[in-house]
Amino acid sequence: MAGSYPEGAPAVLADKRQQFGSRFLRDPARVFHHNACQDVRPLSCPFDFLRDNVEWSEEQAAAAERKVQENSIQRVCQEKQVDYEINAHKYWNDFYKIHENGFFKDRHWLFTEFPELAPSQNQNHLKDWFLENKSEVPECRNNEDGPGLIMEEQHKCSSKSLEHKTQTLPVEENVTQKISDLEICADEFPGSSATYRILEVGCGVGNTVFPILQTNNDPGLFVYCCDFSSTAIELVQTNSEYDPSRCFAFVHDLCDEEKSYPVPKGSLDIIILIFVLSAIVPDKMQKAINRLSRLLKPGGMMLLRDYGRYDMAQLRFKKGQCLSGNFYVRGDGTRVYFFTQEELDTLFTTAGLEKVQNLVDRRLQVNRGKQLTMYRVWIQCKYCKPLLSSTS
């Protein structure tokens, strides 16, 4: 279930990707010229370059809102909606059977946007950044009156949460957690001896997991990855890069409240949600985040990147594809939701997490060959679990 496609041009970025907000169009009139932007793509690339930090005019925002109103008037009938929910696993299995591991590219950009996933020296750099920016960071806007890049940073997490080797929560020896038909003891589970544990939910064919394993050679690292699609997990497990001593891939339904994760509560340092939360029914999102939050250690971090309201993909939907407000079904039966910052903030804070980052990433993608400009809107979040008080 990883990635509500199309994920777009970030799949084909250069080796050393600049963090977004650093690529600007010098002259809008030259948008289709070769050197119009500071970050130009090879000619073979479907998207020649990106412009970050794009400011939308009031007219453009109003036009996007009208388009969404138009494509939301006619809703999918209830019978079909039930089918898309009951057979969601089938639609995602069919997707991966068709595309296998050739649809998405490895997400090496993750280490720029989420340094928490990189080796310890990068995490130490991030910790230093937190220490240098203890004062409250004001909200930044390109235009006080108009939409644009909105960045909010809060540094509520202790720098201790970024240490690569964190201590696991003390648990009673007789505490067990039922995993399907197994009884998994709190000190006996896959990766129980690891000192740094990462879980990716909605891993697809491993486009996040394998770059992490290749880049982060910390011997104490263990990566868990799960997906709704058994076909996707089979592709992960049969990949030549899959190493059972460092990784555990398993099939899991994010919305299944009866099925537990194969790790105890309070055992994970990082949970990754990359274009996956948008693929489930909005009414089930809060409980899914609540359950994931309980798996984090105090100081652990949940990282998300997903579709934002009025993204190009939302505006392209036709009448009759809308399931509910801002929730759509594609032609292949897979579904996608388009978030606002406020909606995601509510989901995470209700689950007891504290905001570190919640920003809108507005980008302009340019295809010179086809003379096309495409506006993408993504939301990127980091929320941490508060540290236990000394009396806890």
Coordinates of C-alpha atoms in Angstrom, one line a residue:
M1 CA 0.0 0.0 0.0
A2 CA 3.0 2.2 -0.1
G3 CA 2.6 5.4 -1.9
S4 CA -0.6 6.7 -3.4
Y5 CA 0.9 7.2 -6.8
P6 CA 1.9 9.1 -8.8
E7 CA 4.6 10.0 -6.3
G8 CA 6.2 12.3 -8.9
A9 CA 9.6 13.5 -9.8
P10 CA 11.3 13.0 -6.4
A11 CA 11.8 9.5 -7.6
V12 CA 14.4 10.6 -10.1
L13 CA 16.4 13.2 -8.3
A14 CA 20.1 13.8 -8.5
D15 CA 22.6 12.0 -6.3
K16 CA 22.9 14.9 -3.8
R17 CA 19.4 16.3 -3.5
Q18 CA 19.0 19.8 -2.0
Q19 CA 16.4 20.1 0.7
F20 CA 13.2 21.7 -0.7
G21 CA 13.0 25.4 -0.6
S22 CA 16.3 25.9 -2.2
R23 CA 15.4 25.7 -5.9
F24 CA 13.9 28.8 -7.5
L25 CA 12.8 29.9 -10.9
R26 CA 14.9 32.9 -11.9
D27 CA 12.5 34.2 -14.6
P28 CA 8.9 32.9 -14.9
A29 CA 8.9 33.9 -18.6
R30 CA 11.7 31.4 -19.2
V31 CA 10.1 28.5 -17.4
F32 CA 10.7 26.1 -20.4
H33 CA 14.3 27.2 -21.0
H34 CA 17.2 24.9 -20.1
N35 CA 18.7 27.1 -17.3
A36 CA 15.6 28.7 -16.0
C37 CA 15.9 27.0 -12.7
Q38 CA 18.9 26.5 -10.4
D39 CA 18.2 22.7 -10.2
V40 CA 18.0 21.4 -13.8
R41 CA 17.3 17.8 -14.6
P42 CA 18.9 15.7 -17.3
L43 CA 17.1 15.8 -20.6
S44 CA 16.2 12.1 -20.2
C45 CA 14.3 12.9 -17.0
P46 CA 10.5 13.2 -17.4
F47 CA 10.5 16.3 -15.2
D48 CA 13.3 18.6 -16.2
F49 CA 13.3 20.6 -12.9
L50 CA 11.4 21.6 -9.8
R51 CA 10.7 25.0 -8.4
D52 CA 10.3 24.9 -4.7
N53 CA 8.5 27.3 -2.4
V54 CA 5.9 28.1 -5.0
E55 CA 3.5 30.9 -4.1
W56 CA 0.0 30.4 -5.3
S57 CA -2.0 33.5 -6.3
E58 CA -5.5 34.0 -5.0
E59 CA -6.8 33.2 -8.4
Q60 CA -5.0 30.0 -8.6
A61 CA -6.1 28.9 -5.2
A62 CA -9.7 29.8 -6.0
A63 CA -9.5 27.9 -9.3
A64 CA -8.2 24.8 -7.5
E65 CA -11.1 25.0 -5.0
R66 CA -13.6 25.2 -7.8
K67 CA -12.1 22.2 -9.5
V68 CA -12.4 20.1 -6.4
Q69 CA -16.0 21.2 -5.9
E70 CA -16.8 20.2 -9.4
N71 CA -15.2 16.7 -9.2
S72 CA -16.8 16.1 -5.8
I73 CA -20.4 16.7 -6.8
Q74 CA -21.0 13.2 -8.1
R75 CA -20.1 10.5 -5.5
V76 CA -19.3 6.8 -6.0
C77 CA -22.4 4.7 -5.1
Q78 CA -22.4 3.0 -1.7
E79 CA -22.3 -0.5 -3.2
K80 CA -19.0 0.4 -5.0
Q81 CA -17.6 2.1 -1.9
V82 CA -18.2 -1.1 0.1
D83 CA -16.4 -3.1 -2.6
Y84 CA -13.4 -0.8 -2.6
E85 CA -13.1 -1.2 1.2
I86 CA -13.6 -4.9 1.5
N87 CA -11.4 -5.8 -1.5
A88 CA -8.7 -3.1 -0.9
H89 CA -6.1 -5.8 -0.5
K90 CA -7.0 -7.3 -3.9
Y91 CA -6.7 -3.9 -5.7
W92 CA -3.2 -3.3 -4.2
N93 CA -2.1 -6.9 -4.9
D94 CA -3.2 -6.4 -8.5
F95 CA -1.3 -3.1 -8.6
Y96 CA 2.0 -4.8 -7.5
K97 CA 1.4 -7.8 -9.8
I98 CA 1.3 -5.4 -12.7
H99 CA 4.1 -3.1 -11.8
E100 CA 6.2 -5.3 -9.5
N101 CA 9.3 -3.3 -8.5
G102 CA 9.5 -1.1 -11.6
F103 CA 6.9 1.6 -10.7
F104 CA 8.6 3.5 -7.9
K105 CA 12.3 4.5 -7.7
D106 CA 14.3 4.3 -4.5
R107 CA 13.7 7.3 -2.3
H108 CA 17.2 8.5 -1.6
W109 CA 15.8 12.0 -1.0
L110 CA 14.6 10.7 2.4
F111 CA 18.0 11.3 4.0
T112 CA 17.8 15.0 3.1
E113 CA 14.3 15.5 4.4
F114 CA 14.5 13.0 7.3
P115 CA 18.1 12.9 8.6
E116 CA 16.8 10.7 11.4
L117 CA 17.0 7.8 9.0
A118 CA 20.7 8.3 8.1
P119 CA 23.8 7.0 10.0
S120 CA 24.6 8.3 13.4
Q121 CA 26.8 11.2 12.3
N122 CA 23.8 12.8 10.5
Q123 CA 21.6 12.3 13.5
N124 CA 24.2 14.0 15.7
H125 CA 24.1 16.9 13.2
L126 CA 20.4 17.1 13.6
K127 CA 20.7 17.0 17.4
D128 CA 23.2 19.9 17.2
W129 CA 20.6 21.8 15.1
F130 CA 18.0 21.3 17.8
L131 CA 20.4 22.6 20.4
E132 CA 21.2 25.7 18.4
N133 CA 17.6 26.5 17.8
K134 CA 16.1 26.2 21.3
S135 CA 14.3 29.5 21.0
E136 CA 10.8 29.3 19.5
V137 CA 10.8 29.5 15.7
P138 CA 8.1 31.8 14.3
E139 CA 5.8 30.6 11.6
C140 CA 7.2 31.6 8.2
R141 CA 5.1 32.5 5.2
N142 CA 6.1 33.7 1.7
N143 CA 3.1 36.0 1.7
E144 CA 1.3 37.0 4.8
D145 CA -2.0 37.2 2.9
G146 CA -1.7 34.5 0.4
P147 CA -1.0 30.7 0.3
G148 CA 2.5 29.5 -0.2
L149 CA 5.0 27.5 1.7
I150 CA 4.0 27.4 5.4
M151 CA 6.7 26.1 7.7
E152 CA 6.2 25.5 11.4
E153 CA 9.0 24.1 13.6
Q154 CA 8.6 23.3 17.3
H155 CA 11.5 21.9 19.3
K156 CA 9.6 20.3 22.1
C157 CA 11.5 17.0 21.8
S158 CA 14.6 16.6 24.0
S159 CA 17.8 16.1 22.1
K160 CA 18.0 12.8 23.8
S161 CA 15.3 11.5 21.5
L162 CA 17.8 11.8 18.6
E163 CA 20.5 9.7 20.2
H164 CA 21.1 6.7 18.0
K165 CA 21.3 4.2 20.8
T166 CA 18.3 4.6 23.0
Q167 CA 17.2 2.6 26.0
T168 CA 14.1 0.4 25.8
L169 CA 11.3 0.9 28.2
P170 CA 11.5 -1.3 31.3
V171 CA 8.9 -4.0 31.1
E172 CA 7.9 -6.8 33.4
E173 CA 9.3 -10.1 32.4
N174 CA 5.8 -11.7 32.3
V175 CA 4.3 -9.1 30.0
T176 CA 3.5 -10.6 26.6
Q177 CA 1.9 -9.3 23.5
K178 CA -0.2 -11.6 21.3
I179 CA 1.0 -11.5 17.7
S180 CA -1.6 -13.3 15.5
D181 CA -1.5 -16.9 16.9
L182 CA 1.9 -16.4 18.6
E183 CA 2.7 -15.2 22.1
I184 CA 5.7 -12.8 21.6
C185 CA 7.5 -11.9 24.8
A186 CA 8.5 -8.3 25.3
D187 CA 12.1 -9.3 25.3
E188 CA 11.9 -11.9 22.5
F189 CA 10.8 -10.5 19.2
P190 CA 12.5 -9.9 15.8
G191 CA 15.2 -7.3 16.3
S192 CA 15.0 -7.5 20.1
S193 CA 18.7 -7.1 20.5
A194 CA 18.9 -4.0 18.3
T195 CA 19.6 -0.6 19.7
Y196 CA 17.8 1.5 17.1
R197 CA 14.5 0.3 15.5
I198 CA 12.7 1.7 12.5
L199 CA 9.3 0.6 11.2
E200 CA 8.0 1.6 7.8
V201 CA 4.2 1.2 7.4
G202 CA 3.1 0.7 3.8
C203 CA 6.6 -0.3 2.5
G204 CA 5.5 -1.3 -0.9
V205 CA 8.4 -3.1 -2.7
G206 CA 11.1 -1.5 -0.4
N207 CA 11.9 1.8 -2.0
T208 CA 12.4 3.3 1.4
V209 CA 13.7 0.2 3.3
F210 CA 16.5 -0.8 1.0
P211 CA 18.0 2.7 0.8
I212 CA 18.0 2.8 4.6
L213 CA 19.7 -0.5 4.9
Q214 CA 22.3 0.4 2.2
T215 CA 23.1 3.8 3.7
N216 CA 22.8 3.2 7.5
N217 CA 25.4 0.6 8.4
D218 CA 25.0 0.9 12.2
P219 CA 25.2 -2.7 13.5
G220 CA 22.6 -1.8 16.1
L221 CA 20.0 -0.9 13.4
F222 CA 17.0 -3.1 12.7
V223 CA 14.3 -2.2 10.2
Y224 CA 10.7 -3.5 10.2
C225 CA 8.5 -3.0 7.2
C226 CA 4.9 -4.0 6.5
D227 CA 2.4 -3.6 3.8
F228 CA -1.3 -4.4 3.2
S229 CA -0.3 -6.2 0.0
S230 CA 1.1 -9.8 0.3
T231 CA 2.4 -9.4 -3.3
A232 CA 4.5 -6.3 -2.2
I233 CA 5.9 -8.1 0.8
E234 CA 6.8 -11.1 -1.3
L235 CA 8.7 -8.8 -3.6
V236 CA 10.6 -7.3 -0.6
Q237 CA 11.5 -10.7 0.8
T238 CA 12.8 -12.0 -2.6
N239 CA 14.9 -8.9 -3.2
S240 CA 18.6 -9.7 -3.2
E241 CA 19.1 -6.8 -0.8
Y242 CA 16.8 -8.3 1.8
D243 CA 18.7 -9.4 4.9
P244 CA 16.6 -11.1 7.6
S245 CA 19.3 -10.4 10.2
R246 CA 18.7 -6.6 9.7
C247 CA 15.1 -6.5 8.4
F248 CA 11.7 -8.1 9.0
A249 CA 9.0 -7.7 6.4
F250 CA 5.5 -8.8 7.1
V251 CA 1.9 -8.4 5.8
H252 CA -0.2 -6.1 8.0
D253 CA -3.5 -4.1 7.7
L254 CA -3.0 -0.7 9.2
C255 CA -6.7 -0.6 10.0
D256 CA -7.0 -4.0 11.6
E257 CA -7.5 -3.4 15.3
E258 CA -7.4 -7.1 16.2
K259 CA -4.0 -7.8 14.7
S260 CA -1.0 -6.7 16.6
Y261 CA 2.4 -5.6 15.4
P262 CA 5.3 -8.0 16.0
V263 CA 7.0 -5.6 18.4
P264 CA 6.1 -4.6 22.0
K265 CA 4.8 -1.2 22.9
G266 CA 7.4 1.4 23.5
S267 CA 10.1 -0.4 21.4
L268 CA 10.5 1.7 18.2
D269 CA 12.7 4.8 17.7
I270 CA 11.2 5.8 14.3
I271 CA 7.9 5.1 12.4
I272 CA 7.8 6.1 8.8
L273 CA 4.5 6.8 6.8
I274 CA 5.3 7.8 3.2
F275 CA 2.3 8.3 1.0
V276 CA 0.4 5.6 2.9
L277 CA -2.0 7.2 5.4
S278 CA -3.8 8.8 2.5
A279 CA -4.7 5.3 1.1
I280 CA -7.1 4.4 4.0
V281 CA -10.6 5.5 4.9
P282 CA -10.5 8.8 6.7
D283 CA -12.7 7.5 9.6
K284 CA -10.0 4.9 10.4
M285 CA -7.0 7.1 10.4
Q286 CA -7.1 8.2 14.1
K287 CA -7.2 4.7 15.5
A288 CA -4.4 3.7 13.2
I289 CA -2.2 6.5 14.4
N290 CA -3.1 5.9 18.0
R291 CA -1.9 2.3 17.7
L292 CA 1.3 3.3 16.1
S293 CA 2.0 5.9 18.7
R294 CA 1.9 3.3 21.4
L295 CA 4.8 1.5 19.7
L296 CA 7.2 4.5 20.0
K297 CA 9.7 4.9 22.8
P298 CA 9.5 8.1 24.7
G299 CA 11.4 10.5 22.5
G300 CA 10.7 8.4 19.4
M301 CA 9.6 10.1 16.2
M302 CA 6.9 9.5 13.6
L303 CA 7.8 10.8 10.1
L304 CA 5.1 11.4 7.4
R305 CA 5.0 12.7 3.9
D306 CA 1.8 12.6 2.0
Y307 CA -0.6 14.4 -0.4
G308 CA -1.7 17.9 0.4
R309 CA -5.0 19.6 -0.4
Y310 CA -5.3 20.7 -4.1
D311 CA -2.3 18.7 -5.3
M312 CA -2.3 18.2 -9.1
A313 CA -3.5 14.6 -8.6
Q314 CA -6.6 15.8 -6.8
L315 CA -7.5 18.3 -9.5
R316 CA -7.2 15.7 -12.2
F317 CA -9.9 13.4 -10.8
K318 CA -13.1 13.3 -12.9
K319 CA -16.7 13.4 -11.7
G320 CA -17.8 10.1 -10.3
Q321 CA -14.5 9.2 -8.6
C322 CA -15.1 11.0 -5.3
L323 CA -15.9 8.7 -2.4
S324 CA -16.2 11.5 0.3
G325 CA -14.7 14.9 1.0
N326 CA -11.2 15.0 -0.5
F327 CA -11.2 11.2 -0.8
Y328 CA -11.1 9.5 -4.2
V329 CA -10.8 6.2 -6.0
R330 CA -8.5 5.7 -9.0
G331 CA -9.3 3.7 -12.1
D332 CA -7.5 0.6 -10.6
G333 CA -9.5 0.6 -7.4
T334 CA -6.9 2.1 -5.1
R335 CA -7.8 5.2 -3.0
V336 CA -6.3 8.4 -2.0
Y337 CA -7.0 11.3 0.5
F338 CA -5.6 14.8 0.3
F339 CA -4.7 16.4 3.7
T340 CA -4.5 19.8 5.3
Q341 CA -1.8 20.6 7.9
E342 CA -4.5 21.0 10.5
E343 CA -6.0 17.6 9.9
L344 CA -2.6 15.9 10.3
D345 CA -1.8 17.9 13.4
T346 CA -5.1 16.8 15.0
L347 CA -4.4 13.1 14.1
F348 CA -0.9 13.2 15.7
T349 CA -1.6 15.4 18.8
T350 CA -4.7 13.4 19.6
A351 CA -2.5 10.3 19.7
G352 CA -0.3 12.1 22.3
L353 CA 2.5 13.2 20.0
E354 CA 4.2 16.6 20.0
K355 CA 4.9 18.6 16.9
V356 CA 8.4 19.0 15.7
Q357 CA 7.6 19.9 12.0
N358 CA 4.5 20.3 10.0
L359 CA 5.0 22.0 6.6
V360 CA 3.5 22.4 3.2
D361 CA 5.7 21.6 0.3
R362 CA 4.4 23.4 -2.9
R363 CA 6.4 22.6 -6.0
L364 CA 6.3 23.4 -9.7
Q365 CA 7.3 20.5 -11.9
V366 CA 8.3 21.4 -15.5
N367 CA 8.4 19.2 -18.5
R368 CA 10.1 21.2 -21.3
G369 CA 9.6 18.5 -24.0
K370 CA 5.8 18.6 -23.6
Q371 CA 5.6 22.2 -22.5
L372 CA 3.8 21.2 -19.3
T373 CA 3.8 22.8 -15.8
M374 CA 2.4 20.8 -12.9
Y375 CA 1.8 22.0 -9.4
R376 CA 2.4 19.5 -6.6
V377 CA 1.4 19.9 -3.0
W378 CA 2.8 17.6 -0.3
I379 CA 2.8 17.8 3.5
Q380 CA 5.7 16.7 5.6
C381 CA 5.5 16.1 9.3
K382 CA 7.6 15.1 12.3
Y383 CA 5.9 14.4 15.6
C384 CA 7.6 12.9 18.7
K385 CA 6.5 11.0 21.7
P386 CA 7.1 13.0 24.9
L387 CA 9.8 11.8 27.3
L388 CA 8.6 10.2 30.5
S389 CA 8.7 12.4 33.5
S390 CA 11.1 11.4 36.3
T391 CA 8.1 10.3 38.4
S392 CA 6.7 8.0 35.7

